[in-house]
């Protein structure tokens, strides 16, 4: 992933409406010398205008959410999937939920709001806040499962637009399933405050038609025994959806930024925070000089001002003022495919045609982040940043020192000189009677997030040791950093090595040194040393007749990562963020778990599935052990979406070369060609493949399952009865998926 030289980091925290649109605008006209980074805990960002339709059953999850991975890939922006736990404006640094730190030069906040549960207190399991949307939708699905054939009892607290739409959406959901439900809508004031009387009247009719009981002027609070009360009566409901009262996230006030009485960060008319001109804020988290409702229509309109002012501030130009609209079109969904429209005054319109109008507007907005995502260019290179390859293209000593200063690698015995000694080479005193098991891996980054890439690169390198049943001891790093300003290089190196050391330390492997150079793209690799009792080593040459083939991870990471890197070309529509989420979870699962689980099971042969794909590595075992391997193709687990991506033409660059292995395979019945591609797909940090006696296969699967490894028995080992016999038999069937 080649990126032009940059001098400054502009970091977006939160993937709300303002940021999604502003990022799209900035990417269409990139700021020279500026690198963009998005930080968000979720790979899908909800569009609030379609949430009631999702609950009612009119839309799917994909219809109503922006795929943040795709947006970032198309706009040349790095994506860091994490929450911000601390903001330090003085150091210009973010502390993230994964334990890492992220520095910035310019910062924009669009982190939304959090429910204000102070009227009822905390600790109510039955209370489900509607924000954040991601966790709410998960709870809603659980509620629907728990309801079964019973009559659910629900109370929606807050009769503003969001609460009223939600009550009707839930009522429609249960009516559509022909399931009775008791739904109450409760407010301490009037229904739909601030809306015209005609809108309130129409909405009352729809609440009655959907059997939603409306309680006005009824405040919900907690009593002395922490029981929920509605006025002076107990609130009886299995689930209470909180759609009223929000406040700013704690990280805003804790940062020292000036906030209002509800914890929202104060901004000027130009959306700069009052406390720090390098920090901007928009959307619900911002407290504008004049009071504005927490409504998505303002966040959408703020995007243009935010994008223009971020560009102007970085380039030293005057900033413009955001002028909120005095009136706007309001379209409220009303349960079924029905909606109410108003735009000031007392005139309102309602009916199915209004819903179709609203649906058209909502889908057009979402199309900006799906079908209408253009192939955007990356930012122009910093014209002042010149790079040569002299002195081995080494990274500057200041950047190195700052990046490595806070690393705390675990220390193994026998290391006489390591990364802390500043010697020219590491010195290791090796134990007598032990074998040194050594391996080297190095590859360019497939994802532009250094911390995540550092973790995966370390795990990928360690996998060779686990495949031979060796215990990791020490490692040397080989790092290539992109041609950025030394300040940015130091930040990238610090994040990458923090991620790598996290995994090395977890493996008990000491980082003893390494080498860094500059280059056109980020890359990393590790030389890893392991030790093992020679009698306990696993090899590829021990497979025996009757052995079962046990695979510990699903296939498809190669095609999934290819889809990520092709997200802004003609195959972009094939890429799907949640599929990548699953892929990354598997890449970040250490093979040490599977190795440890089978210490009490006889393993005749083992390998890890990496660059040659499953069939390539099976062929190595067949050659080394002089056996034939029979694979039940329909049992081989695949990452979700793998076959769909292959059928859309997505493939890794090694795919064609890996398919050459098919000349050594025999198909008694034809196997689907997309599945053959998946079986040849090159894997990063793939699983282990064990050959072990059939009598131990069930025990092995149970041991793996107890460790959280969902391994699969995918075939068996056969005697190779003649020299020209096929090395691999591919048995056809239906594909597996996880």
XYZ file of C-alpha atoms in Angstrom:
738
model
C 0.000 0.000 0.000
C 2.066 2.895 -1.358
C 1.265 6.362 -0.002
C 2.873 9.719 -0.833
C 5.143 11.478 1.632
C 3.312 13.333 4.378
C 4.292 15.886 6.997
C 1.172 16.143 9.186
C -1.381 13.767 10.691
C -5.054 14.778 10.612
C -7.021 12.349 12.794
C -10.821 11.951 12.766
C -12.276 10.441 15.944
C -15.710 8.966 15.308
C -17.372 7.988 12.039
C -20.580 10.001 12.406
C -22.461 11.828 9.665
C -20.204 14.911 9.706
C -16.988 12.916 9.474
C -18.222 10.465 6.839
C -19.152 13.324 4.528
C -16.152 15.517 5.375
C -13.760 12.648 4.719
C -15.362 12.088 1.337
C -15.021 15.801 0.513
C -11.386 16.032 1.606
C -10.462 12.920 -0.326
C -11.848 14.360 -3.567
C -9.404 17.243 -3.176
C -6.594 15.987 -0.906
C -4.498 18.349 1.206
C -0.827 18.109 0.148
C 1.450 16.633 2.795
C -1.421 15.560 5.081
C -2.156 11.978 6.104
C -5.732 11.128 7.142
C -6.627 8.643 9.885
C -10.076 7.577 11.078
C -10.516 6.143 14.596
C -13.798 4.352 15.330
C -14.730 1.333 17.464
C -17.004 -0.077 14.758
C -16.495 -0.900 11.101
C -20.134 0.007 10.400
C -21.510 3.474 11.162
C -25.288 3.819 11.526
C -27.299 6.350 9.557
C -29.812 7.475 12.172
C -32.481 8.430 9.626
C -32.966 4.788 8.630
C -32.714 3.174 12.074
C -36.509 3.008 12.635
C -36.832 1.350 9.225
C -34.223 -1.229 10.256
C -36.161 -2.043 13.437
C -39.465 -2.170 11.545
C -37.976 -4.624 9.055
C -37.927 -2.390 5.967
C -34.116 -2.385 5.687
C -31.159 -4.661 6.262
C -28.165 -3.789 8.418
C -26.106 -3.076 5.292
C -28.790 -0.713 3.949
C -28.580 1.477 7.032
C -24.861 1.562 7.827
C -21.820 3.155 6.218
C -19.036 0.620 5.669
C -16.181 2.529 7.311
C -13.484 0.254 5.880
C -14.701 0.902 2.338
C -15.012 4.634 2.912
C -11.478 4.833 4.293
C -9.988 2.697 1.515
C -11.680 4.748 -1.182
C -10.576 8.035 0.401
C -6.956 7.102 1.103
C -7.538 7.264 4.858
C -6.085 4.904 7.457
C -8.652 3.152 9.667
C -7.915 2.352 13.307
C -10.689 0.231 14.812
C -10.609 1.228 18.472
C -12.213 3.553 20.998
C -10.443 6.596 22.387
C -10.080 6.217 26.157
C -8.095 9.401 26.776
C -7.393 12.627 24.881
C -4.340 14.698 25.806
C -4.382 18.017 23.896
C -1.053 19.117 25.409
C 0.805 16.080 24.070
C -1.477 15.887 21.010
C -1.965 12.227 21.722
C -4.829 9.735 21.969
C -4.868 6.690 24.239
C -6.782 3.867 22.534
C -8.791 0.956 23.885
C -6.312 -1.566 22.447
C -3.615 -0.161 24.751
C -1.782 1.754 22.026
C -1.239 5.481 21.554
C -1.909 7.601 18.485
C -0.360 11.048 17.971
C -1.887 13.805 15.840
C -1.125 17.266 14.518
C -4.751 18.194 13.833
C -7.822 16.533 15.342
C -11.528 16.428 14.546
C -14.151 15.009 16.926
C -17.497 13.527 15.890
C -18.058 11.043 18.708
C -21.780 11.550 19.233
C -23.400 11.505 22.654
C -24.053 9.035 25.445
C -27.367 8.471 27.282
C -27.877 10.508 30.432
C -29.226 7.907 32.847
C -28.921 10.142 35.920
C -32.738 10.308 36.440
C -32.842 6.548 37.031
C -29.294 5.736 38.122
C -27.116 2.956 36.779
C -27.384 -0.792 37.150
C -30.764 -1.417 35.476
C -30.337 -4.478 33.256
C -33.726 -3.893 31.645
C -32.789 -0.385 30.420
C -31.460 -0.341 26.850
C -30.091 3.009 25.597
C -30.718 3.628 21.894
C -27.267 5.218 21.642
C -24.783 3.951 20.700
C -26.717 2.380 17.859
C -24.350 -0.584 17.358
C -24.915 -1.988 20.844
C -28.633 -1.131 20.748
C -29.256 -3.183 17.610
C -27.499 -6.185 19.157
C -29.722 -5.893 22.247
C -32.803 -5.511 20.051
C -32.014 -8.764 18.234
C -31.581 -10.475 21.605
C -34.931 -9.082 22.760
C -36.652 -10.497 19.688
C -35.069 -13.909 20.318
C -36.039 -13.834 23.997
C -39.625 -12.867 23.173
C -40.235 -16.102 21.285
C -43.972 -16.777 21.341
C -44.520 -14.652 24.459
C -45.977 -11.157 24.635
C -43.086 -8.715 25.100
C -43.635 -5.681 27.268
C -41.683 -2.603 26.177
C -41.501 0.998 27.330
C -39.910 3.741 25.239
C -38.864 6.729 27.338
C -38.737 9.946 25.337
C -41.401 11.087 22.880
C -39.261 13.246 20.665
C -38.781 12.274 17.031
C -36.420 9.382 17.808
C -38.504 7.823 20.584
C -41.799 8.144 18.729
C -40.412 6.650 15.532
C -38.829 3.823 17.549
C -42.064 2.951 19.371
C -43.960 2.724 16.075
C -41.162 0.757 14.410
C -41.177 -1.851 17.182
C -44.974 -2.045 17.109
C -44.896 -2.642 13.352
C -42.180 -5.274 13.762
C -44.333 -7.363 16.119
C -47.541 -6.772 14.173
C -45.818 -7.928 11.012
C -44.875 -11.139 12.835
C -48.472 -11.432 14.088
C -47.152 -11.343 17.634
C -48.887 -9.401 20.386
C -46.780 -6.801 22.193
C -47.408 -4.252 24.940
C -45.658 -1.001 24.013
C -45.727 2.243 25.971
C -44.361 5.641 24.905
C -43.544 7.809 27.923
C -42.550 11.465 28.104
C -42.208 14.011 30.861
C -43.733 16.632 28.571
C -45.757 16.642 25.368
C -45.544 14.363 22.341
C -43.049 15.621 19.747
C -42.152 18.954 21.370
C -41.260 21.616 18.820
C -43.258 19.987 16.017
C -46.419 21.539 14.507
C -49.762 20.582 16.047
C -50.802 18.861 12.815
C -47.774 16.543 13.006
C -48.542 15.686 16.633
C -52.165 14.946 15.736
C -51.208 12.655 12.859
C -48.665 10.855 15.004
C -51.225 10.325 17.816
C -53.512 8.620 15.286
C -50.729 6.278 14.242
C -49.783 5.464 17.824
C -53.397 4.508 18.489
C -53.602 2.442 15.308
C -50.488 0.505 16.376
C -51.819 0.023 19.942
C -48.995 2.072 21.475
C -50.035 3.537 24.832
C -48.927 7.166 25.166
C -48.162 8.658 28.595
C -47.492 12.409 28.573
C -46.281 14.488 31.534
C -45.038 11.301 33.192
C -41.442 11.453 34.355
C -39.504 8.178 34.620
C -37.150 8.041 37.597
C -35.598 5.656 40.091
C -36.912 5.435 43.673
C -34.925 4.898 46.864
C -34.831 1.143 46.180
C -33.553 1.718 42.635
C -36.897 0.598 41.197
C -38.159 2.369 38.079
C -41.143 4.648 38.555
C -43.416 6.410 36.065
C -44.669 9.375 38.013
C -45.829 7.893 41.313
C -46.512 4.428 39.857
C -44.108 1.502 39.271
C -42.999 1.192 35.647
C -43.890 -2.311 34.528
C -41.975 -3.357 31.426
C -39.528 -6.126 30.570
C -37.447 -3.743 28.472
C -37.078 0.022 28.774
C -35.638 1.819 25.748
C -34.030 5.114 26.724
C -34.501 7.678 23.943
C -34.169 10.885 25.911
C -31.513 12.857 27.699
C -27.961 12.658 26.355
C -24.660 14.116 27.477
C -21.112 14.302 26.197
C -18.662 11.434 26.450
C -16.444 11.466 29.528
C -13.267 11.721 27.449
C -14.250 15.258 26.403
C -14.478 16.723 29.911
C -11.558 14.606 31.149
C -9.361 16.037 28.386
C -9.532 19.556 29.803
C -11.305 20.919 26.731
C -13.926 23.529 27.626
C -17.351 21.871 27.740
C -20.890 22.990 28.507
C -22.949 21.857 31.501
C -23.871 18.591 29.739
C -20.304 17.713 28.815
C -20.399 18.686 25.122
C -17.249 20.389 23.851
C -17.695 24.098 23.143
C -16.880 25.231 19.608
C -16.770 28.523 17.744
C -18.812 29.309 14.639
C -15.941 27.801 12.630
C -16.285 24.496 14.580
C -12.913 24.958 16.315
C -12.908 24.103 20.003
C -12.593 27.111 22.287
C -9.663 25.517 24.109
C -7.476 24.394 21.211
C -7.408 25.771 17.659
C -5.963 22.477 16.392
C -9.041 20.544 17.520
C -12.408 20.745 15.733
C -15.731 19.171 16.697
C -19.011 18.551 14.866
C -22.225 16.590 15.203
C -23.852 15.750 18.527
C -20.635 16.086 20.563
C -20.262 19.801 19.726
C -21.815 22.641 21.747
C -22.375 25.397 19.157
C -22.539 29.069 20.293
C -26.319 28.983 19.799
C -28.284 26.009 21.107
C -29.000 23.385 18.441
C -31.031 20.185 18.756
C -29.040 16.949 18.592
C -30.300 16.134 15.100
C -28.607 14.512 12.128
C -29.692 17.290 9.757
C -27.254 19.675 11.456
C -24.414 17.162 11.418
C -24.880 16.626 7.675
C -24.815 20.371 6.944
C -21.762 20.883 9.188
C -19.683 18.518 7.042
C -18.921 21.056 4.307
C -17.851 23.736 6.810
C -15.769 21.193 8.726
C -13.951 19.952 5.610
C -13.279 23.480 4.324
C -12.062 24.738 7.704
C -9.775 21.789 8.356
C -8.140 22.469 4.991
C -7.949 26.199 5.686
C -6.518 25.788 9.195
C -3.774 23.415 8.042
C -2.866 25.707 5.150
C -2.991 28.898 7.250
C -6.045 30.340 5.503
C -9.075 32.178 7.010
C -11.873 30.008 8.367
C -15.569 30.207 7.443
C -18.545 30.232 9.811
C -21.110 27.454 9.922
C -24.602 28.889 9.544
C -27.235 26.425 10.808
C -30.435 26.292 8.796
C -33.425 27.977 10.447
C -35.898 25.536 8.892
C -35.486 22.081 7.447
C -37.639 19.332 5.992
C -38.652 16.829 8.656
C -39.684 13.341 7.555
C -40.832 11.089 10.396
C -41.354 7.388 9.769
C -44.558 6.010 11.266
C -44.145 2.275 11.678
C -45.167 0.725 8.377
C -44.143 2.212 5.061
C -45.799 5.415 6.153
C -44.304 8.809 7.029
C -45.202 12.372 8.007
C -43.557 15.424 6.411
C -43.371 18.998 7.680
C -41.224 22.092 7.168
C -42.183 24.736 9.678
C -45.647 26.238 10.036
C -48.605 23.982 10.759
C -48.780 22.285 7.360
C -47.944 18.582 7.276
C -48.357 15.763 4.785
C -48.607 12.055 5.461
C -49.019 8.722 3.738
C -47.212 5.938 1.944
C -46.066 8.299 -0.795
C -44.281 10.412 1.845
C -42.475 7.277 3.041
C -41.398 6.550 -0.550
C -40.093 10.130 -0.740
C -38.188 9.681 2.525
C -36.899 6.287 1.365
C -35.586 7.863 -1.865
C -33.772 10.629 0.055
C -32.267 8.176 2.563
C -31.093 5.735 -0.083
C -29.584 8.571 -2.120
C -27.611 9.665 0.938
C -26.336 6.147 1.607
C -25.405 5.697 -2.051
C -22.673 8.312 -1.523
C -20.848 5.696 0.566
C -21.652 2.682 -1.599
C -22.401 2.829 -5.333
C -21.272 6.460 -5.632
C -17.917 6.080 -3.925
C -15.590 7.371 -6.641
C -12.033 6.173 -7.139
C -10.376 8.954 -5.193
C -6.764 9.994 -5.535
C -4.374 10.077 -2.592
C -2.943 13.318 -1.292
C -0.088 14.893 -3.276
C 3.347 14.222 -1.827
C 4.973 16.748 0.455
C 7.104 18.782 -1.997
C 9.681 19.518 0.731
C 10.283 15.872 1.604
C 13.172 14.449 -0.430
C 14.457 10.930 0.138
C 17.475 9.069 -1.103
C 18.694 5.523 -0.567
C 22.062 6.524 0.840
C 23.309 5.000 4.094
C 21.167 1.937 3.455
C 18.036 4.128 3.452
C 18.102 4.007 7.247
C 15.494 5.801 9.310
C 16.855 8.758 11.313
C 18.200 8.081 14.800
C 15.839 10.576 16.478
C 12.778 8.842 15.054
C 14.190 5.476 16.103
C 15.030 6.575 19.626
C 11.612 8.138 20.247
C 9.753 5.153 18.825
C 11.658 2.505 20.782
C 12.114 4.387 24.068
C 8.978 3.055 25.751
C 9.038 -0.530 24.452
C 9.286 -3.110 27.226
C 10.111 -6.472 25.654
C 9.940 -9.538 27.867
C 13.429 -10.773 28.864
C 14.296 -14.444 28.445
C 17.276 -16.069 30.220
C 20.404 -16.492 28.133
C 20.223 -13.124 26.381
C 23.532 -11.425 27.146
C 22.984 -8.423 24.846
C 19.617 -7.422 23.452
C 17.721 -4.367 22.226
C 18.593 -2.448 25.406
C 22.375 -2.860 25.062
C 22.871 -0.731 21.908
C 25.520 -3.207 20.702
C 25.999 -4.029 17.034
C 24.494 -7.503 17.431
C 22.537 -9.572 19.928
C 24.310 -12.205 22.051
C 22.410 -15.353 23.091
C 23.687 -18.147 25.320
C 21.889 -21.238 23.963
C 20.921 -24.085 26.364
C 22.752 -27.391 25.957
C 20.774 -30.263 24.475
C 18.187 -27.977 22.857
C 17.663 -27.401 19.163
C 17.655 -23.910 17.688
C 14.582 -23.581 15.454
C 14.824 -20.472 13.283
C 12.537 -18.878 10.716
C 12.245 -15.625 8.771
C 9.206 -13.871 7.283
C 8.947 -10.463 5.641
C 6.122 -8.930 3.606
C 4.656 -5.539 2.631
C 1.720 -4.174 4.591
C -1.723 -5.165 3.332
C -3.347 -2.773 5.808
C -2.182 0.763 6.556
C -2.643 0.635 10.338
C 0.856 0.098 11.846
C -0.250 -1.267 15.237
C -2.519 -3.880 13.691
C 0.015 -4.776 11.006
C 2.769 -5.134 13.618
C 0.662 -7.616 15.588
C -0.186 -9.696 12.532
C 3.400 -9.666 11.205
C 4.708 -10.943 14.546
C 2.058 -13.676 14.774
C 2.703 -14.739 11.182
C 6.433 -15.075 11.872
C 5.933 -16.984 15.134
C 3.613 -19.461 13.417
C 6.523 -21.397 11.867
C 7.871 -22.118 15.345
C 4.508 -23.376 16.577
C 4.174 -25.596 13.496
C 7.384 -27.375 14.593
C 6.376 -27.481 18.282
C 9.148 -25.097 19.282
C 8.972 -22.522 22.078
C 9.675 -18.936 20.921
C 12.790 -17.447 22.479
C 13.928 -14.280 20.675
C 13.289 -12.198 17.582
C 14.949 -9.640 15.300
C 12.773 -7.097 13.492
C 13.194 -5.918 9.905
C 11.042 -2.826 9.263
C 10.439 -0.612 6.239
C 8.755 2.746 6.864
C 7.173 4.928 4.177
C 8.838 8.167 3.066
C 7.178 10.529 5.509
C 8.449 13.334 7.711
C 10.656 11.876 10.507
C 7.995 12.854 13.051
C 5.429 10.672 11.281
C 7.958 7.875 10.771
C 8.603 7.835 14.512
C 4.875 7.605 15.176
C 4.451 4.710 12.737
C 7.451 2.825 14.082
C 6.277 3.275 17.658
C 2.783 1.950 16.830
C 4.080 -0.938 14.739
C 6.601 -2.085 17.327
C 4.107 -1.648 20.164
C 1.792 -4.036 18.332
C 4.578 -6.473 17.529
C 5.991 -6.464 21.073
C 2.491 -7.089 22.436
C 2.381 -10.397 20.542
C 6.050 -11.257 21.086
C 5.693 -10.696 24.827
C 2.535 -12.812 24.924
C 4.561 -15.583 23.272
C 7.438 -15.200 25.750
C 9.677 -14.090 22.893
C 12.285 -11.372 23.513
C 12.824 -8.665 20.901
C 16.627 -8.463 20.776
C 17.157 -5.988 17.928
C 16.431 -5.240 14.318
C 16.914 -2.988 11.313
C 14.835 -0.154 9.849
C 14.900 1.409 6.398
C 12.801 3.859 4.371
C 10.890 2.779 1.308
C 7.803 3.424 -0.826
C 5.531 1.375 1.442
C 5.349 -0.055 4.931
C 6.658 -3.600 5.393
C 7.713 -5.782 8.307
C 9.218 -9.134 9.089
C 10.850 -10.992 11.953
C 13.626 -13.498 12.274
C 12.406 -15.671 15.129
C 14.414 -18.122 17.213
C 12.818 -20.992 19.069
C 14.074 -23.813 21.205
C 12.832 -27.369 21.355
C 13.619 -30.812 22.659
C 14.668 -32.715 19.523
C 12.424 -35.611 20.523
C 9.368 -33.312 20.639
C 9.765 -31.574 17.268
C 6.985 -31.803 14.683
C 7.899 -32.170 10.990
C 6.210 -32.489 7.604
C 7.623 -35.940 6.928
C 5.777 -38.021 9.542
C 2.244 -38.422 8.096
C 1.024 -42.029 8.207
C -1.699 -44.087 6.604
C -5.048 -43.468 8.286
C -4.102 -40.163 9.902
C -6.835 -37.538 10.045
C -6.237 -33.992 8.758
C -7.199 -31.360 11.334
C -7.334 -27.689 10.218
C -7.515 -24.976 12.913
C -8.524 -21.845 10.959
C -10.839 -21.103 8.018
C -9.387 -20.210 4.633
C -9.868 -17.034 2.608
C -7.653 -14.355 4.158
C -5.813 -13.866 0.860
C -8.926 -13.010 -1.121
C -10.353 -10.958 1.762
C -7.210 -8.812 1.962
C -7.162 -8.519 -1.826
C -10.721 -7.171 -1.666
C -9.578 -4.627 0.927
C -6.774 -3.405 -1.322
C -9.113 -3.300 -4.345
C -11.886 -1.469 -2.458
C -11.549 1.686 -4.566
C -11.512 0.053 -8.014
C -14.106 -1.768 -10.114
C -14.319 -4.573 -7.537
C -14.988 -2.127 -4.708
C -18.642 -3.101 -4.362
C -17.550 -6.635 -3.491
C -15.727 -5.528 -0.351
C -17.654 -5.823 2.909
C -16.333 -4.462 6.216
C -17.913 -7.085 8.539
C -16.255 -9.853 6.490
C -12.908 -8.166 7.073
C -13.693 -7.892 10.807
C -14.007 -11.679 10.961
C -10.843 -12.135 8.899
C -8.830 -9.891 11.201
C -10.072 -11.742 14.285
C -8.648 -14.963 12.862
C -5.393 -13.297 11.801
C -4.960 -12.045 15.372
C -5.486 -15.511 16.873
C -2.146 -17.050 17.788
C -1.397 -20.598 16.652
C 0.206 -21.115 20.051
C -3.296 -21.891 21.347
C -3.636 -24.869 18.992
C -0.040 -25.993 19.600
C -0.568 -25.968 23.360
C -3.895 -27.819 23.093
C -2.322 -30.843 21.387
C 0.694 -31.391 23.624
C -0.847 -34.604 24.988
C -1.923 -35.909 21.571
C 0.490 -37.759 19.225
C 1.074 -35.518 16.180
C 2.695 -37.301 13.252
C 3.091 -34.248 11.002
C 2.264 -30.546 11.112
C 2.559 -27.395 9.027
C 1.079 -23.912 9.066
C -1.041 -22.737 6.141
C 0.498 -19.583 4.690
C 1.627 -18.355 1.281
C 1.192 -21.570 -0.750
C -2.420 -22.055 0.336
C -3.935 -25.208 1.807
C -3.252 -27.411 -1.231
C 0.338 -26.179 -1.589
C 1.157 -27.027 2.010
C -0.657 -30.369 1.785
C 1.479 -31.157 -1.242
C 4.614 -30.525 0.836
C 3.430 -33.058 3.424
C 2.564 -35.585 0.728
C 6.029 -35.230 -0.819
C 7.919 -35.317 2.462
C 5.883 -38.232 3.861
C 5.408 -40.098 0.552
C 1.649 -40.381 1.047
C -1.594 -39.333 -0.647
C -3.866 -36.881 1.145
C -7.628 -37.101 0.684
C -9.474 -33.815 1.302
C -13.234 -33.535 1.857
C -13.629 -30.156 0.167
C -17.144 -29.566 1.516
C -15.777 -29.715 5.076
C -13.043 -27.112 4.603
C -14.103 -23.990 6.566
C -14.077 -20.672 4.719
C -14.210 -17.108 5.952
C -17.608 -15.472 5.289
C -17.918 -13.979 1.838
C -14.878 -15.780 0.420
C -16.673 -17.576 -2.399
C -18.758 -14.477 -3.186
C -15.590 -12.409 -3.571
C -13.922 -15.017 -5.774
C -16.984 -15.164 -8.007
C -16.823 -11.381 -8.323
C -13.323 -11.738 -9.735
C -11.377 -10.824 -6.592
C -8.159 -12.798 -6.233
C -4.781 -12.421 -4.569
C -1.720 -11.852 -6.755
C -0.409 -15.336 -5.871
C -3.657 -17.062 -6.772
C -2.742 -18.057 -10.348
C 0.688 -19.327 -9.317
C -0.795 -21.323 -6.439
C -3.381 -22.940 -8.725
C -0.546 -24.714 -10.516
C -0.709 -27.227 -7.669
C -3.945 -28.556 -9.185
C -1.886 -30.630 -11.646
C -0.985 -32.792 -8.632
C -4.638 -33.174 -7.589
C -7.264 -35.662 -8.698
C -10.984 -34.920 -8.651
C -13.189 -38.055 -8.624
C -16.098 -35.631 -9.145
C -15.644 -32.043 -10.363
C -15.113 -29.470 -7.608
C -16.552 -25.967 -7.915
C -13.875 -23.721 -9.438
C -14.405 -20.945 -6.870
C -13.789 -23.488 -4.117
C -10.608 -24.661 -5.849
C -9.396 -21.058 -5.816
C -10.168 -20.846 -2.100
C -8.197 -24.050 -1.454
C -5.217 -22.432 -3.221
C -5.685 -19.018 -1.584
C -2.445 -17.748 0.046
C -2.968 -17.183 3.755
C -1.497 -14.656 6.151
C -1.235 -15.950 9.735
C -3.200 -19.020 8.658
C -4.014 -21.983 10.857
C -2.126 -25.176 11.632
C -2.722 -28.425 9.763
C -2.200 -31.536 11.922
C -1.829 -35.124 10.767
C -2.607 -37.392 13.708
C -3.864 -40.952 14.318
C -7.576 -41.412 13.646
C -8.053 -42.835 17.145
C -6.998 -39.471 18.604
C -8.917 -37.213 16.203
C -11.994 -36.733 18.393
C -9.848 -36.112 21.463
C -7.807 -33.549 19.542
C -10.940 -31.713 18.377
C -12.266 -31.648 21.943
C -8.971 -30.263 23.283
C -8.954 -27.577 20.600
C -12.591 -26.689 21.213
C -11.933 -26.307 24.947
C -9.289 -23.690 24.039
C -11.710 -21.808 21.778
C -10.250 -23.181 18.515
C -13.014 -24.267 16.113
C -10.943 -26.862 14.260
C -12.341 -29.133 11.548
C -11.483 -32.665 10.397
C -11.107 -32.147 6.633
C -9.790 -35.511 5.409
C -7.317 -38.325 5.837
C -3.932 -39.743 4.849
C -3.734 -42.671 2.406
C -0.932 -45.001 1.386
C 0.629 -43.954 -1.911
C 0.381 -47.305 -3.690
C 2.254 -46.349 -6.851
C 4.649 -43.564 -7.918
C 2.256 -41.983 -10.426
C -0.653 -41.849 -7.973
C -2.102 -38.382 -7.321
C -0.634 -36.671 -4.278
C -3.986 -35.066 -3.316
C -7.522 -36.380 -3.829
C -10.223 -33.699 -3.828
C -13.638 -35.047 -2.843
C -16.518 -32.835 -3.947
C -19.352 -31.566 -1.755
C -20.968 -28.430 -0.367
C -18.678 -25.732 1.032
C -18.335 -25.014 4.711
C -18.423 -21.513 6.157
C -17.863 -19.767 9.483
